[in-house]
XYZ file of C-alpha atoms in Angstrom:
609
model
C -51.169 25.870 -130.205
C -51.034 22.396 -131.614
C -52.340 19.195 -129.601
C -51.000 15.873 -130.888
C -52.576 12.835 -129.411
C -50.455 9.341 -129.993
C -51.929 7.241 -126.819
C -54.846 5.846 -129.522
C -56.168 7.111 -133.047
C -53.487 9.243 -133.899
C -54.309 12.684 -134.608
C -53.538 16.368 -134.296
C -55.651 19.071 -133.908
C -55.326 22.866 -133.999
C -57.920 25.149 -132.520
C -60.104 22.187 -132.116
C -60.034 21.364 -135.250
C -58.516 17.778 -136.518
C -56.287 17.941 -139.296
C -55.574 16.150 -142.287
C -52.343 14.064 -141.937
C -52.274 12.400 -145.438
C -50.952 9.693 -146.643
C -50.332 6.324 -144.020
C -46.355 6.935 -144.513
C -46.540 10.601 -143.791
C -49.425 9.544 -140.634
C -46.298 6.934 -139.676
C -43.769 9.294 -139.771
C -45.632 11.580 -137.824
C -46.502 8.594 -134.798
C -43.153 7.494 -135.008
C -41.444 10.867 -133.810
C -44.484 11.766 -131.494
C -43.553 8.655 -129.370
C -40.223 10.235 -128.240
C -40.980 14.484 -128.957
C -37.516 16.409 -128.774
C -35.294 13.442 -129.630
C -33.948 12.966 -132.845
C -34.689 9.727 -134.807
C -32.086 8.540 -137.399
C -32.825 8.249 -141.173
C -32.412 4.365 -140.891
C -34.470 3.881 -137.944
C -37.211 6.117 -139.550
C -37.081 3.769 -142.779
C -37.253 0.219 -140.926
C -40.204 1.611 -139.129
C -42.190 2.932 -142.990
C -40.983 -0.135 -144.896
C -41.155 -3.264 -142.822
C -39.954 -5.330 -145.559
C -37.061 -4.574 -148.425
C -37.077 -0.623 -148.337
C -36.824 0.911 -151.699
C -33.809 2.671 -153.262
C -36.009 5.713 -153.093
C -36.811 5.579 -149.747
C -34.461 8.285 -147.963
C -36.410 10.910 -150.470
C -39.744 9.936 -149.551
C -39.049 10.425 -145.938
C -37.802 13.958 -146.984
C -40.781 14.841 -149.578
C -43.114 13.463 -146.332
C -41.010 15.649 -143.746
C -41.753 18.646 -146.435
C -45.267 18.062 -146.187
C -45.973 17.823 -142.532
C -43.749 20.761 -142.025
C -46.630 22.929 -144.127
C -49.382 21.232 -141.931
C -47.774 21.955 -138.889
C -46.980 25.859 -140.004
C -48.889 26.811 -142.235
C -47.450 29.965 -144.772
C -43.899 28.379 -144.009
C -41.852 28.973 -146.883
C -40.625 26.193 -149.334
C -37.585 25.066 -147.985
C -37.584 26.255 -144.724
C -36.930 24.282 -141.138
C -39.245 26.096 -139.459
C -39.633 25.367 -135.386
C -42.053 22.174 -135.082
C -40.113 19.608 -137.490
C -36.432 20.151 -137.549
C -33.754 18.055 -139.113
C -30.706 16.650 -137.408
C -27.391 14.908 -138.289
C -28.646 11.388 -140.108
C -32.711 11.791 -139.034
C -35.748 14.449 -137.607
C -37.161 14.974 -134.689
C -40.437 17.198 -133.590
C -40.351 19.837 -131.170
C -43.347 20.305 -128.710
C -44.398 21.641 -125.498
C -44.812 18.815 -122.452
C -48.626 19.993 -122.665
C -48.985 19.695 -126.220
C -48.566 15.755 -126.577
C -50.645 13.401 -124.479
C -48.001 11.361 -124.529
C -45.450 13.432 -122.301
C -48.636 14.762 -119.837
C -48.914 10.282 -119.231
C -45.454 10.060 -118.342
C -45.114 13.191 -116.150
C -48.317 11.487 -114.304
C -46.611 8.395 -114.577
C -43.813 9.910 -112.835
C -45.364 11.569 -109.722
C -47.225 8.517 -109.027
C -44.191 6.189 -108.902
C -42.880 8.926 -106.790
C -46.390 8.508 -104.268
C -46.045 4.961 -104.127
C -42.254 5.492 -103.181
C -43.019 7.857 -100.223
C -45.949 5.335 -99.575
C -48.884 7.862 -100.497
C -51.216 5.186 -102.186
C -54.135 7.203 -102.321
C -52.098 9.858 -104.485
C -50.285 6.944 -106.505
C -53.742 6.176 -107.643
C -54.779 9.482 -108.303
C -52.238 10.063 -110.472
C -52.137 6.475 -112.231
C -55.677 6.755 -113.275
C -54.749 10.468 -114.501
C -52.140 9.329 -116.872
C -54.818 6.021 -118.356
C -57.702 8.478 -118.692
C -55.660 9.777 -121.682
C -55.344 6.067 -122.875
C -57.700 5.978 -125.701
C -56.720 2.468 -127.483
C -53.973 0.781 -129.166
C -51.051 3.354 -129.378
C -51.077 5.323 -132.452
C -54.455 3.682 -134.129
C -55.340 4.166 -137.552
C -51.606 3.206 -138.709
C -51.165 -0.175 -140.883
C -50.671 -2.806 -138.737
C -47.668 -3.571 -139.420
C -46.060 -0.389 -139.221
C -47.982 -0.570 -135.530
C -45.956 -4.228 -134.590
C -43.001 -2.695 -134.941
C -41.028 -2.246 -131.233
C -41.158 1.173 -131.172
C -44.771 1.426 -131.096
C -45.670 -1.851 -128.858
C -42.927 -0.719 -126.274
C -45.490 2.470 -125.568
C -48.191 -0.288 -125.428
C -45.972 -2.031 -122.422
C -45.805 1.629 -120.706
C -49.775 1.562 -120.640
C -49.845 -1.863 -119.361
C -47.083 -1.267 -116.671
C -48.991 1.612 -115.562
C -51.898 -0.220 -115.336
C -50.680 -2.425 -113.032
C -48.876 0.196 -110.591
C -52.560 1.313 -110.604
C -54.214 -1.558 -109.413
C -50.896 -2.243 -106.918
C -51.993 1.003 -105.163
C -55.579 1.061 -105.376
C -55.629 -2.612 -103.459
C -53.157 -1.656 -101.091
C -55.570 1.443 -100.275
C -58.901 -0.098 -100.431
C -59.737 1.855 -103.964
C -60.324 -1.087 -106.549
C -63.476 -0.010 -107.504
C -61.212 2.974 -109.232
C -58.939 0.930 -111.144
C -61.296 -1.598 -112.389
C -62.679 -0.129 -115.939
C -58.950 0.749 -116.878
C -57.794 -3.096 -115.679
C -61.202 -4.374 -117.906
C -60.420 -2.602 -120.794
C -56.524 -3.386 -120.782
C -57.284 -7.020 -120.011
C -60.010 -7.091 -123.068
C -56.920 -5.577 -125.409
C -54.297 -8.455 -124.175
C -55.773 -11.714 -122.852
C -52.770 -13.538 -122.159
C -51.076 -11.120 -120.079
C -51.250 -12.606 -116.891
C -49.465 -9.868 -114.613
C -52.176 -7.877 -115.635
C -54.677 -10.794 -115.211
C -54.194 -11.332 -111.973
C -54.589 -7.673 -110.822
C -58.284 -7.849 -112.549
C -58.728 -10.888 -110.418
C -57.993 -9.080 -107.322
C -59.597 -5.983 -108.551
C -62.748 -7.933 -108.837
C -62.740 -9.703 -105.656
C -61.958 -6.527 -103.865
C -65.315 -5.027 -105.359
C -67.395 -7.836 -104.256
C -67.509 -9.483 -107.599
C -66.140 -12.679 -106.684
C -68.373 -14.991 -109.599
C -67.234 -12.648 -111.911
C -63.577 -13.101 -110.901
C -63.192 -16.764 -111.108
C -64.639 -16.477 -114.522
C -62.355 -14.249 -115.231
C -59.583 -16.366 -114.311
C -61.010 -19.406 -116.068
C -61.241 -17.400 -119.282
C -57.337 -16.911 -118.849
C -56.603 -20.092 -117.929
C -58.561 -22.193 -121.033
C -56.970 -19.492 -123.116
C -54.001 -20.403 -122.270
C -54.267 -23.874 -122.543
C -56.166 -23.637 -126.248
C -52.799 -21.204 -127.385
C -49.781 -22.396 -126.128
C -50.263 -26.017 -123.764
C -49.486 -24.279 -120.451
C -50.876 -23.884 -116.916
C -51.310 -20.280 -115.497
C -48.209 -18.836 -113.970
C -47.573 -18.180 -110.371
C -48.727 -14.927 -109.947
C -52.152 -15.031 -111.512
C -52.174 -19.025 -109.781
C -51.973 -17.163 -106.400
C -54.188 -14.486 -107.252
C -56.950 -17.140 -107.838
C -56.003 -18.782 -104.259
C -56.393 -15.490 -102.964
C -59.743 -15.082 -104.470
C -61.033 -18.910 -103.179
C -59.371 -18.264 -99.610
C -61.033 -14.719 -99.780
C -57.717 -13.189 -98.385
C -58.523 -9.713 -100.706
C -59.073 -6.707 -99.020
C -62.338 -5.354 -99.738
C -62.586 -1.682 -101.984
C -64.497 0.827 -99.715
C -67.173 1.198 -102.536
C -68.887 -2.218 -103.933
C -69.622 -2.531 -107.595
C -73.362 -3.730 -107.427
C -73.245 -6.649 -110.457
C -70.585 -7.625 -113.349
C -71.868 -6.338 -116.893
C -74.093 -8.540 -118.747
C -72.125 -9.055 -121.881
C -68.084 -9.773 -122.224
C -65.947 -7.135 -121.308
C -65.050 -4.662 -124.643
C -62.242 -2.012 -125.126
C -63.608 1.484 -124.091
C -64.459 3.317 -127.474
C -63.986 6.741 -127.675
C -65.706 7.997 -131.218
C -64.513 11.146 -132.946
C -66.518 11.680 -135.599
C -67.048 15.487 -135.936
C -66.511 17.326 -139.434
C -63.670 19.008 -140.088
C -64.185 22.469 -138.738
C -64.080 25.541 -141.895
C -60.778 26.556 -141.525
C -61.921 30.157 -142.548
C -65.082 30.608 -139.947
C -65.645 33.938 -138.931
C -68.341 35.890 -136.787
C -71.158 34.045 -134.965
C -69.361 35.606 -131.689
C -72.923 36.159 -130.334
C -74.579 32.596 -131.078
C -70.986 31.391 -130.088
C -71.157 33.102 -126.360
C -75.486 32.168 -126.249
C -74.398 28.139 -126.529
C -71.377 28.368 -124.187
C -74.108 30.056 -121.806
C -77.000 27.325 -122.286
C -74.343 24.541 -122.227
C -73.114 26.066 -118.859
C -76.372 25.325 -117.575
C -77.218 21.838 -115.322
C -80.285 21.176 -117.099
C -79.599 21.635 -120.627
C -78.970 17.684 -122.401
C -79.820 19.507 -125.680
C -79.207 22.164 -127.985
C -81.672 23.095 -131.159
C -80.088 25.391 -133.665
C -82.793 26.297 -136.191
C -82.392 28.554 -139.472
C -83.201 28.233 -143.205
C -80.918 26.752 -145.525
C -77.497 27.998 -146.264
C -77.124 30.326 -143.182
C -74.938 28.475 -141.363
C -76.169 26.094 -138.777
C -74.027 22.908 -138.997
C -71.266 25.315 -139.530
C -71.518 26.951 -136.370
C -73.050 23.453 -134.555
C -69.487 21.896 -135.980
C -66.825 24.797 -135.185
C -68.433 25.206 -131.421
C -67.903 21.303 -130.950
C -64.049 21.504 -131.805
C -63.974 24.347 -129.611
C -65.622 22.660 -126.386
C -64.135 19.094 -127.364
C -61.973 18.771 -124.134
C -65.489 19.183 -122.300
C -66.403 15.627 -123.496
C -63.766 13.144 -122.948
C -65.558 9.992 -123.541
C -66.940 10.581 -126.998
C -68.053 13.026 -129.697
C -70.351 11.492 -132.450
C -72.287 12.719 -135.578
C -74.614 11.923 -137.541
C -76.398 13.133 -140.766
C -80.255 12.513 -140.807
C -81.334 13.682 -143.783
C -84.041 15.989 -143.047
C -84.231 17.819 -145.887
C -82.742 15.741 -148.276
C -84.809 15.904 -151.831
C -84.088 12.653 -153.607
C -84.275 10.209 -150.602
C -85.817 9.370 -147.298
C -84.941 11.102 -143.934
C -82.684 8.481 -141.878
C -84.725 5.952 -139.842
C -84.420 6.256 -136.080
C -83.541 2.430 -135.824
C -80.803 2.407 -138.486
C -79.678 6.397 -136.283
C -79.450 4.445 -133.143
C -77.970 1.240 -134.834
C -75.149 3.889 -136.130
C -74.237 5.258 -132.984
C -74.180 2.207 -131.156
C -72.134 0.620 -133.536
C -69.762 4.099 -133.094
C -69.822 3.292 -129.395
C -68.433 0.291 -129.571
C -71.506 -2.054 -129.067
C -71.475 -5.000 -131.655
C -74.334 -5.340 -133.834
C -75.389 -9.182 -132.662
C -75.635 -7.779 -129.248
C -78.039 -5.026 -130.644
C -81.507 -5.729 -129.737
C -84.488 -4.761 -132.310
C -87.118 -1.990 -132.092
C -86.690 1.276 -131.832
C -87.543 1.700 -128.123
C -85.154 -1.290 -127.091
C -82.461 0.621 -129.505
C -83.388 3.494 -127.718
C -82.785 2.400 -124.135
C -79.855 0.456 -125.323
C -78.201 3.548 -126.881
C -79.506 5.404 -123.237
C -77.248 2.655 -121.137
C -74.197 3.039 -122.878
C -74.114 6.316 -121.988
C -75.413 6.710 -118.863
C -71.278 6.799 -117.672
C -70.058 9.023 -120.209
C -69.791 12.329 -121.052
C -70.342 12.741 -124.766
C -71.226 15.038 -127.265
C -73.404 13.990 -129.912
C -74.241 16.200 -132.889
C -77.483 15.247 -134.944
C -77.564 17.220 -138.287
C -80.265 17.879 -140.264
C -83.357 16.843 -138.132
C -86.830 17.275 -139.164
C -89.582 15.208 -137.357
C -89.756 15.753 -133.495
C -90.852 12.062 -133.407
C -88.077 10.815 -135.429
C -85.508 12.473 -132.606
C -87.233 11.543 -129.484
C -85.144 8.563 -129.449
C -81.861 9.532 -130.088
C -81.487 11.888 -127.170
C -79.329 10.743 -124.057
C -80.500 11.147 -121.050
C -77.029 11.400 -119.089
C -76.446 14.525 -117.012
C -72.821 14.411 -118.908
C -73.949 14.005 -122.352
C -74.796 17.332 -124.476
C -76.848 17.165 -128.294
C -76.335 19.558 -131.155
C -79.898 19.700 -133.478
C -79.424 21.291 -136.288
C -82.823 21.830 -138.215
C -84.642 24.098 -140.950
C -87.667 24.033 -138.453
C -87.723 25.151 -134.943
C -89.322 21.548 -133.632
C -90.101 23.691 -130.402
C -93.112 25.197 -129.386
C -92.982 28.549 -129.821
C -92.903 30.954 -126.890
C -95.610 33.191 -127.915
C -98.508 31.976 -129.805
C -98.894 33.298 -133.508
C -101.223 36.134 -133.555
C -104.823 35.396 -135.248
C -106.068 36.540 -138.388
C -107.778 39.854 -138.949
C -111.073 39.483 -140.341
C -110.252 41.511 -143.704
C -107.392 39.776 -144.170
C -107.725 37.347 -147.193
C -104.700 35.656 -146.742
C -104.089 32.665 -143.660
C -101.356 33.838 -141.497
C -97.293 32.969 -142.499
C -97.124 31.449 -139.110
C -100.160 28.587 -140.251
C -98.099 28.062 -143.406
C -94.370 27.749 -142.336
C -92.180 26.155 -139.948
C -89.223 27.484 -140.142
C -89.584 31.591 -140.189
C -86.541 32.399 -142.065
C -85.497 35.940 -142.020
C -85.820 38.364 -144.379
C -83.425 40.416 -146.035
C -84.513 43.521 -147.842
C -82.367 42.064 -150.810
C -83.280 38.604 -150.823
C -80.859 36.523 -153.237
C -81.038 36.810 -156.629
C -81.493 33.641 -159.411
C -78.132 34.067 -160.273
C -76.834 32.961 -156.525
C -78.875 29.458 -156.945
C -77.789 28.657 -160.669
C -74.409 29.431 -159.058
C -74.607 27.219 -156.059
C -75.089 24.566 -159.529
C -72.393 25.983 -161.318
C -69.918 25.659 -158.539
C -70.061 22.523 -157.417
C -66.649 20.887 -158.223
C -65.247 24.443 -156.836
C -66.624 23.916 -153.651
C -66.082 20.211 -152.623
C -69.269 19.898 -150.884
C -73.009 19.307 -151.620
C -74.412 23.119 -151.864
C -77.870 23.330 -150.165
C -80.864 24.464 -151.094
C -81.103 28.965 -150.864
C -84.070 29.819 -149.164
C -85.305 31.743 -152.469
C -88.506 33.820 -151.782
C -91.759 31.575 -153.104
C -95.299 32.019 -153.796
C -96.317 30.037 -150.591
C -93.122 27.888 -148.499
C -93.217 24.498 -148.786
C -94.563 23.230 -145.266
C -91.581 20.380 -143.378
C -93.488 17.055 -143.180
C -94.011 16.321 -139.365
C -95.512 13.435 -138.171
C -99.204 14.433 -136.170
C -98.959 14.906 -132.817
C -100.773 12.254 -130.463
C -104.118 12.757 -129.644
C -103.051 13.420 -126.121
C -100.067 16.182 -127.553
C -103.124 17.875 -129.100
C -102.830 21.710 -128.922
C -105.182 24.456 -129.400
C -104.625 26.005 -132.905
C -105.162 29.688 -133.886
C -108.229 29.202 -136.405
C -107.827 28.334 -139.669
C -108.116 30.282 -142.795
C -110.485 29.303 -145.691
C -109.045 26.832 -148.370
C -105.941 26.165 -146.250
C -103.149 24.912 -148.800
C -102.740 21.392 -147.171
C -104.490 19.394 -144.361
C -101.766 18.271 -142.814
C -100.808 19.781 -139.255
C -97.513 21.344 -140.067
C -96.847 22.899 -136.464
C -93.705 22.470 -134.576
C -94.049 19.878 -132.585
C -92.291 19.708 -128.739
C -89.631 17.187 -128.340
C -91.096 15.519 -125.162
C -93.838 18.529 -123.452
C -92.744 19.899 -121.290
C -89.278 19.813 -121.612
C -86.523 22.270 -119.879
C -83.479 20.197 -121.176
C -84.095 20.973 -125.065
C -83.063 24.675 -125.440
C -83.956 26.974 -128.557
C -80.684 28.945 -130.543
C -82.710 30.269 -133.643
C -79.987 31.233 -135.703
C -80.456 34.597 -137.394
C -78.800 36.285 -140.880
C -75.047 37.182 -140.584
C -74.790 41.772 -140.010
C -73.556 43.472 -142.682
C -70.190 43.533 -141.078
C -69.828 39.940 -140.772
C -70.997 39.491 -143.740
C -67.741 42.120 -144.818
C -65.817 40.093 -142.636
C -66.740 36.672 -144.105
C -65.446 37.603 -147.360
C -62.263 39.471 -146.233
C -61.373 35.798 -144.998
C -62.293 34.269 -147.974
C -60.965 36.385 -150.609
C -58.662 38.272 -148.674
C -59.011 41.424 -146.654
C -56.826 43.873 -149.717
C -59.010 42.746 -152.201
C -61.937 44.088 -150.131
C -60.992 47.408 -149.069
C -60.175 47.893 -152.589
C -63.520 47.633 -153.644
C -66.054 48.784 -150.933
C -68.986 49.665 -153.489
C -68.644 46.016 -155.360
C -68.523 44.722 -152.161
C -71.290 46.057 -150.168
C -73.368 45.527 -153.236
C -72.279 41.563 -153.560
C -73.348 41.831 -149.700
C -77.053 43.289 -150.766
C -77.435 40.874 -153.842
C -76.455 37.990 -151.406
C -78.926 38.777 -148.729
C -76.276 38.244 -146.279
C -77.020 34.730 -146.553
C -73.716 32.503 -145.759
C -73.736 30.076 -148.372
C -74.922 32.155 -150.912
C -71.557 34.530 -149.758
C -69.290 31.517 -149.671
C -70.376 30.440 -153.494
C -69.749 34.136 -154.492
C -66.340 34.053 -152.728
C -65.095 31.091 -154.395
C -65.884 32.632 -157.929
C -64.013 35.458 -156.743
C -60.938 33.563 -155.543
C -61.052 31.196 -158.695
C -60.494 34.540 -161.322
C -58.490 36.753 -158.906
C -57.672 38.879 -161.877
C -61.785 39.970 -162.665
C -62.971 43.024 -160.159
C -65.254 42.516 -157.932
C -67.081 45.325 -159.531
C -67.840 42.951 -162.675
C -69.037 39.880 -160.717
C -71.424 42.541 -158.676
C -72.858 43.544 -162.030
C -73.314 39.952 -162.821
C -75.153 39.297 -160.123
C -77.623 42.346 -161.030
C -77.713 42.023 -164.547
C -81.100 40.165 -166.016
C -80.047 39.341 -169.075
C -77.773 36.850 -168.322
C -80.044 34.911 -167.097
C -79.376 31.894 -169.695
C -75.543 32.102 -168.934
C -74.760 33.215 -165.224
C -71.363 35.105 -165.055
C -70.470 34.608 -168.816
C -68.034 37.413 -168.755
C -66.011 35.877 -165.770
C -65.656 33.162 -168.165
């Protein structure tokens, strides 16, 4: 099932997933017959909409090569030429074919609907129920992300009048009912988008009055007017002119709940970020980790998540495809951000320039933002405090360094992905045997990556080099087996964080304390999800998906041995794969033998080549 979303950033997503919509014309194309899904749009109307000027002679076979190419991202495996069922040609122009719960547009106007038919039957209280249904799927300017003028043309502004109209049926109910305090955000953020409407003014007059805001209205009335006045020479209309007698004569019934005090900076559109990855179109297993976070997430007291594992096995991965998946459980936001943990040629992100980056995704201007981490900090905190978000921080490595950039709002949820636990552990590390001569792994590492009884080969990490315009993406870092792990550099702990130590071993390697260290002690909101190798059946499965499920029941030995040579870890699999698909004519037999052999050591897989 697709989801298309027009009422804002346009997008579509499948699974959870966001997809790629290429290029603007195609994106345009796309908005254009998403504003009116099921009716056909003509050829001509389609063009004046793409080409606002002079269209070229060329243009009625761009439309066409466009139509071809959202028909394959909308059904994917559809054969060349083919009408398919989503995008379907008519006499003289197209028109897309979707379900009524499939486009946000159609679920506003069915809301739309049933509360014009409330305030008919005069049910207010319903009327506003349903009015501030249909705006909560209002996300900005209709169709965002399109070129601006492709956005002025009618079509698109007339779905920007629906939004406003509705906004004001809204506000009609809610004062007739007593339930301002309801409609206000939605009237605030449609008034901060259009300024010089005035029907719409004078509602957020009212709307303020009614909530005991009365400063706060005439200012907001006084903004309009001098607008007004600076634009065009003119006096406020009638209807916002009698809205502000209202206000001085205080003839506005009051909302049954006050809003305590007007915010402290202008009023700003509502941003609602997106910014999650792409999920891997081809992710497979993980069903266990996948059932542990919808458990922990399920829970009242969780605000975070910590997903720990070496490198390559798969934590942003999983962190990433689990946030598509539970995106409808966080309306007002989902944000990411890379930290840079383990990056090797440059410094791990600063927490002032991490908050400064997802204020700035929030919407907050950076004038307004103050300096210091911990005013940052409590900034980011209040901005959220409302919302339910989802924020996914990949890549952390200091406890200290994250501290600030957790949310405190019951609503919010944060993804940690991390190479070291950060957590205290819940059973201290055992001490060391007297005849033992060497100090204990759990003194030397912080991350205690599991161990496979084939651990990867050389081969697998000159390959992760090797494959790098293959793959598309920066390979990490295998977790290779070495003489002594490289300890994550932490930050000490306070004095008063202090904890008892198992002793240490003679000639310790470093005198740094390298311990995980807790996120805020003691904390029941931050919950563990060590993340462990892949089985040997998902490891089967993950390259059935990759390579295709024929070509690996054709070859079980080469297969199970790629497995063994891999260590089950997923990158390492996912490099191996993409060899595999790139020469689909070599066995797998021959690339398992290159991954065994020793002596090509100078010249990984030089028989593939």
């Amino acid at each position: 099932m697709l989801r298309f979303e027009v009422l804002g950033p346009l997008r579509v997503l499948r699974a959870g997933a966001e997809l790629d919509l290429g290029f603007p014309q195609a994106r345009a194309l796309l908005g254009l017959l998403l504003l009116r899904p099921g009716r056909p749009v003509g050829m001509s109307g389609i063009i004046d909409v793409l080409w606002p000027g002079p269209p070229p002679a060329c243009a009625p076979n761009t439309v066409r090569r466009h139509v071809g190419a959202l028909r394959r991202l909308l059904e994917p495996g559809l054969p060349p030429r083919a009408p398919g069922r989503r995008l379907l040609g008519r006499t003289g122009g197209y028109l897309l074919e979707a379900a009524a719960d499939e486009v946000d547009v159609l679920r506003f106007r069915a809301l739309t609907r049933r509360g014009l038919r409330a305030t008919a039957t005069a049910r207010p209280e319903q009327a506003v129920r349903h009015f501030t249904g249909a705006l909560r799927l209002w996300r900005g300017p209709v169709a965002g992300g399109l070129p601006e003028p492709v956005r002025a043309h009618p079509r698109f502004t007339a779905v920007d009048r629906e939004v406003v109209r509705t906004a004001q049926m809204a506000a009609d109910a809610a004062l007739l009912c007593g339930r301002a305090d309801q409609v206000l955000p939605i009237l605030r953020r449609a008034s901060a988008m259009d300024p010089s409407a005035e029907p719409l003014a004078a509602r957020l007059v009212l709307a303020l009055a009614a909530c005991g805001l009365q400063a706060e209205a005439l200012a907001a009335y006084e903004a309009v007017r001098a607008g007004l006045a600076a634009r065009l020479g003119v006096a406020p209309g009638a209807e916002l002119a009698a809205a502000h007698a209202r206000v001085l004569r205080q003839q506005v019934r009051p909302a049954r709940r006050r809003v305590p005090a007007a915010p402290a900076e202008p009023v700003r559109p509502f941003v609602r970020p997106d910014q999650l990855p792409p999920g891997l179109p081809v992710f497979t297993g993980r069903e266990t980790e996948l059932a542990e976070l919808d458990a922990l997430t399920e829970e009242a007291s969780t605000r975070a998540v910590l997903i720990s594992g070496p490198a390559g096995i798969g934590k942003t991965t999983l962190a990433v495809h689990w946030a598509h998946r539970a995106a409808d459980r966080f309306p007002d936001g989902r944000l990411h951000l890379e930290l840079g943990g383990s990056a090797a040629r440059r410094a791990a992100l600063d927490p002032a320039e991490a908050l400064r980056r997802l204020l700035a995704a929030l919407g907050v201007p950076a004038r307004t933002m103050p300096t210091g981490v911990p005013a940052l900090a409590a900034r980011y905190r209040e901005v959220l405090s409302d919302r339910r978000a989802l924020v996914l921080l990949d890549d952390a490595a200091c406890a200290s360094r994250l501290r600030p950039l957790l949310p405190a709002a019951p609503g919010c949820l944060t993804l940690i992905t991390s190479r070291s636990p950060l957590l205290p552990r819940t059973r201290p590390p055992a001490t060391l045997r007297p005849t033992d001569p060497r100090p204990h792994p759990a003194l030397l590492r912080t991350d205690p990556r599991p161990r496979s009884p084939h651990p990867p080969t050389a081969d697998v990490r000159r390959l992760s080099r090797d494959l790098r315009p293959t793959t598309g993406t920066r390979p990490l870092p295998l977790p290779l087996p070495l003489p002594l792990p490289l300890p994550l550099p932490l930050d000490p702990p306070a004095t008063a964080n202090a904890r008892p130590s198992a002793p240490l071993p003679r000639n310790p390697p470093s005198t740094a304390d390298t311990r995980p260290l807790p996120l805020d002690p003691p904390t029941t909101d931050v919950r563990p999800l060590p993340l462990d190798l892949p089985t040997v059946a998902e490891a089967r499965a993950l390259l059935a998906r990759r390579i295709g499920a024929a070509r690996v029941a054709a070859e079980p030995a080469a297969v199970e041995e790629i497995i063994q040579r891999c260590g089950r870890l997923p990158l390492a699999l996912a490099l191996v794969a993409a060899r595999a698909v790139s020469r689909r004519e070599f066995p797998l037999g021959a690339l398992a033998a290159d991954l065994a052999d020793p002596v090509l050591e100078a010249e990984p897989f030089g028989r593939v080549r």
